[in-house]
């Protein structure tokens, strides 16, 4: 891994941490995980397994430390690597379509839903849920899916422009 790539990933995690920390809890102490959008953007820009692993672990720990969900640290640490590698696998499978904003938006929505299911499932098994699974899914995961998808639609073209101008080494093909 190059130092430039690590710095870029750290910036994405930092921005995600701020978004996650300022987001208020809405349903039973849960809040939409806006940090996922930054993790997904990092995976899109640096699609290699080392970067995905590092990004997912750091995102899981920071997301867990800033959660308002009671006992949410361990479920976040479990959720992020599973979600990151599922997203990474889907991203690699869409080799011909992955620079298309529609594909990126769909992947972001799928990734957020996967994250919500894994988080709620692991939280249920480890600490229990403060409400019904369906209510938490509908009240937190679905709004987070919409918010992350919109955020990615806005951020992805901006990130590509920055990558093109800075000549940052990524795995993403940037059209001139």
Short mmCIF file of C-alpha atoms in Angstrom, two decimals:
data_model
loop_
_atom_site.label_atom_id
_atom_site.label_comp_id
_atom_site.label_asym_id
_atom_site.label_seq_id
_atom_site.Cartn_x
_atom_site.Cartn_y
_atom_site.Cartn_z
CA UNK A 1 0.00 0.00 0.00
CA UNK A 2 1.22 3.43 -0.87
CA UNK A 3 1.28 6.21 1.71
CA UNK A 4 -0.91 8.39 -0.54
CA UNK A 5 -3.57 5.67 -0.59
CA UNK A 6 -3.44 5.29 3.20
CA UNK A 7 -3.85 9.04 3.64
CA UNK A 8 -6.82 9.08 1.26
CA UNK A 9 -8.44 6.17 3.11
CA UNK A 10 -7.79 7.89 6.45
CA UNK A 11 -9.47 11.05 5.17
CA UNK A 12 -12.51 9.06 4.06
CA UNK A 13 -12.71 7.33 7.44
CA UNK A 14 -12.35 10.69 9.19
CA UNK A 15 -15.16 12.25 7.18
CA UNK A 16 -17.29 9.17 7.80
CA UNK A 17 -16.59 9.37 11.53
CA UNK A 18 -17.77 12.96 11.65
CA UNK A 19 -20.92 12.11 9.73
CA UNK A 20 -21.58 9.14 12.01
CA UNK A 21 -20.90 11.07 15.22
CA UNK A 22 -23.22 13.99 14.40
CA UNK A 23 -26.08 11.81 13.18
CA UNK A 24 -28.68 11.60 15.97
CA UNK A 25 -30.19 8.30 17.11
CA UNK A 26 -33.70 7.99 15.72
CA UNK A 27 -35.31 4.64 16.52
CA UNK A 28 -34.58 2.83 19.83
CA UNK A 29 -31.15 4.48 20.03
CA UNK A 30 -30.11 3.45 16.52
CA UNK A 31 -28.92 5.93 13.93
CA UNK A 32 -28.32 5.62 10.20
CA UNK A 33 -24.70 4.66 9.52
CA UNK A 34 -23.43 7.36 7.19
CA UNK A 35 -19.91 6.00 7.65
CA UNK A 36 -20.83 3.20 5.24
CA UNK A 37 -20.90 5.59 2.28
CA UNK A 38 -17.29 6.58 2.98
CA UNK A 39 -16.25 2.95 3.40
CA UNK A 40 -17.90 2.06 0.09
CA UNK A 41 -16.22 5.02 -1.62
CA UNK A 42 -12.86 3.84 -0.27
CA UNK A 43 -13.49 0.36 -1.63
CA UNK A 44 -14.46 1.77 -5.03
CA UNK A 45 -11.35 3.95 -5.22
CA UNK A 46 -8.94 1.33 -3.80
CA UNK A 47 -10.32 -2.09 -4.77
CA UNK A 48 -7.70 -4.39 -3.31
CA UNK A 49 -8.16 -6.84 -0.47
CA UNK A 50 -5.57 -5.23 1.86
CA UNK A 51 -7.26 -1.84 1.59
CA UNK A 52 -10.70 -3.39 2.06
CA UNK A 53 -9.59 -5.27 5.17
CA UNK A 54 -7.90 -2.25 6.74
CA UNK A 55 -10.78 0.07 5.87
CA UNK A 56 -13.40 -2.33 7.21
CA UNK A 57 -11.67 -2.91 10.54
CA UNK A 58 -11.04 0.78 11.17
CA UNK A 59 -14.56 1.70 10.08
CA UNK A 60 -16.03 -0.99 12.34
CA UNK A 61 -14.12 0.17 15.40
CA UNK A 62 -14.81 3.87 14.88
CA UNK A 63 -18.45 3.25 14.01
CA UNK A 64 -18.78 1.08 17.11
CA UNK A 65 -17.21 3.74 19.33
CA UNK A 66 -19.57 6.44 18.07
CA UNK A 67 -22.78 4.41 18.03
CA UNK A 68 -25.78 5.24 20.18
CA UNK A 69 -27.00 1.64 20.03
CA UNK A 70 -26.64 -0.05 23.44
CA UNK A 71 -23.86 -2.65 23.14
CA UNK A 72 -23.24 -1.71 19.50
CA UNK A 73 -19.43 -1.92 19.48
CA UNK A 74 -19.09 -5.67 18.84
CA UNK A 75 -21.93 -5.85 16.26
CA UNK A 76 -20.25 -2.97 14.35
CA UNK A 77 -16.88 -4.74 14.42
CA UNK A 78 -18.56 -7.89 13.07
CA UNK A 79 -20.72 -6.04 10.52
CA UNK A 80 -18.17 -3.87 8.72
CA UNK A 81 -15.72 -6.55 7.46
CA UNK A 82 -18.57 -8.79 6.29
CA UNK A 83 -20.26 -5.87 4.55
CA UNK A 84 -17.01 -4.56 3.07
CA UNK A 85 -16.05 -7.89 1.51
CA UNK A 86 -19.61 -8.50 0.25
CA UNK A 87 -19.55 -5.03 -1.37
CA UNK A 88 -16.04 -5.68 -2.71
CA UNK A 89 -17.14 -8.99 -4.24
CA UNK A 90 -20.17 -7.40 -5.89
CA UNK A 91 -18.01 -4.51 -7.12
CA UNK A 92 -15.51 -6.91 -8.70
CA UNK A 93 -18.32 -8.96 -10.24
CA UNK A 94 -19.61 -5.85 -12.02
CA UNK A 95 -16.32 -5.30 -13.83
CA UNK A 96 -17.92 -3.87 -16.97
CA UNK A 97 -20.40 -1.59 -15.19
CA UNK A 98 -18.60 -0.39 -12.09
CA UNK A 99 -17.76 3.12 -13.29
CA UNK A 100 -21.45 3.77 -14.01
CA UNK A 101 -23.10 5.98 -11.36
CA UNK A 102 -26.28 3.88 -11.47
CA UNK A 103 -24.30 0.72 -10.67
CA UNK A 104 -22.46 2.50 -7.86
CA UNK A 105 -25.78 3.73 -6.41
CA UNK A 106 -27.31 0.23 -6.56
CA UNK A 107 -24.20 -1.29 -4.97
CA UNK A 108 -24.35 1.31 -2.20
CA UNK A 109 -27.99 0.52 -1.51
CA UNK A 110 -27.30 -3.24 -1.47
CA UNK A 111 -24.25 -2.76 0.75
CA UNK A 112 -26.21 -0.68 3.24
CA UNK A 113 -28.98 -3.28 3.38
CA UNK A 114 -26.42 -6.07 3.89
CA UNK A 115 -24.82 -4.02 6.66
CA UNK A 116 -28.16 -3.44 8.35
CA UNK A 117 -29.07 -7.12 8.28
CA UNK A 118 -25.66 -8.24 9.57
CA UNK A 119 -25.62 -5.56 12.29
CA UNK A 120 -29.14 -6.26 13.50
CA UNK A 121 -28.60 -10.03 13.33
CA UNK A 122 -25.35 -9.94 15.29
CA UNK A 123 -26.77 -7.43 17.78
CA UNK A 124 -29.78 -9.69 18.29
CA UNK A 125 -27.52 -12.66 19.05
CA UNK A 126 -25.03 -10.76 21.23
CA UNK A 127 -26.94 -8.09 23.17
CA UNK A 128 -30.53 -8.32 22.01
CA UNK A 129 -32.52 -5.71 20.14
CA UNK A 130 -34.33 -2.82 21.83
CA UNK A 131 -37.31 -3.34 19.52
CA UNK A 132 -38.63 -5.62 16.79
CA UNK A 133 -36.21 -6.46 13.96
CA UNK A 134 -38.71 -5.29 11.32
CA UNK A 135 -39.25 -1.94 13.05
CA UNK A 136 -35.52 -1.32 13.34
CA UNK A 137 -34.97 -2.36 9.74
CA UNK A 138 -37.76 -0.12 8.44
CA UNK A 139 -37.00 2.78 10.77
CA UNK A 140 -33.21 2.88 10.50
CA UNK A 141 -31.80 0.64 7.74
CA UNK A 142 -34.12 1.79 4.95
CA UNK A 143 -33.60 5.53 5.66
CA UNK A 144 -29.85 4.88 5.89
CA UNK A 145 -30.02 3.11 2.54
CA UNK A 146 -31.65 6.14 0.95
CA UNK A 147 -29.24 8.59 2.61
CA UNK A 148 -26.12 6.59 1.70
CA UNK A 149 -27.28 6.14 -1.89
CA UNK A 150 -27.91 9.87 -2.29
CA UNK A 151 -24.58 10.67 -0.64
CA UNK A 152 -22.78 8.32 -3.03
CA UNK A 153 -24.50 9.83 -6.07
CA UNK A 154 -23.14 13.21 -4.96
CA UNK A 155 -19.70 12.10 -3.70
CA UNK A 156 -18.65 9.61 -6.36
CA UNK A 157 -18.28 12.11 -9.25
CA UNK A 158 -16.52 14.57 -6.91
CA UNK A 159 -14.09 11.85 -5.77
CA UNK A 160 -13.35 10.85 -9.37
CA UNK A 161 -12.60 14.47 -10.27
CA UNK A 162 -10.24 14.78 -7.31
CA UNK A 163 -8.53 11.50 -8.18
CA UNK A 164 -8.07 12.62 -11.77
CA UNK A 165 -6.61 16.00 -10.77
CA UNK A 166 -4.28 14.66 -8.09
CA UNK A 167 -3.16 11.61 -10.07
CA UNK A 168 -3.85 9.45 -7.02
CA UNK A 169 -3.13 5.80 -7.71
CA UNK A 170 -6.38 3.86 -7.45
CA UNK A 171 -7.80 0.72 -8.92
CA UNK A 172 -10.69 2.68 -10.41
CA UNK A 173 -10.49 3.50 -14.09
CA UNK A 174 -10.84 7.24 -14.53
CA UNK A 175 -11.87 8.43 -17.96
CA UNK A 176 -10.04 11.51 -19.18
#
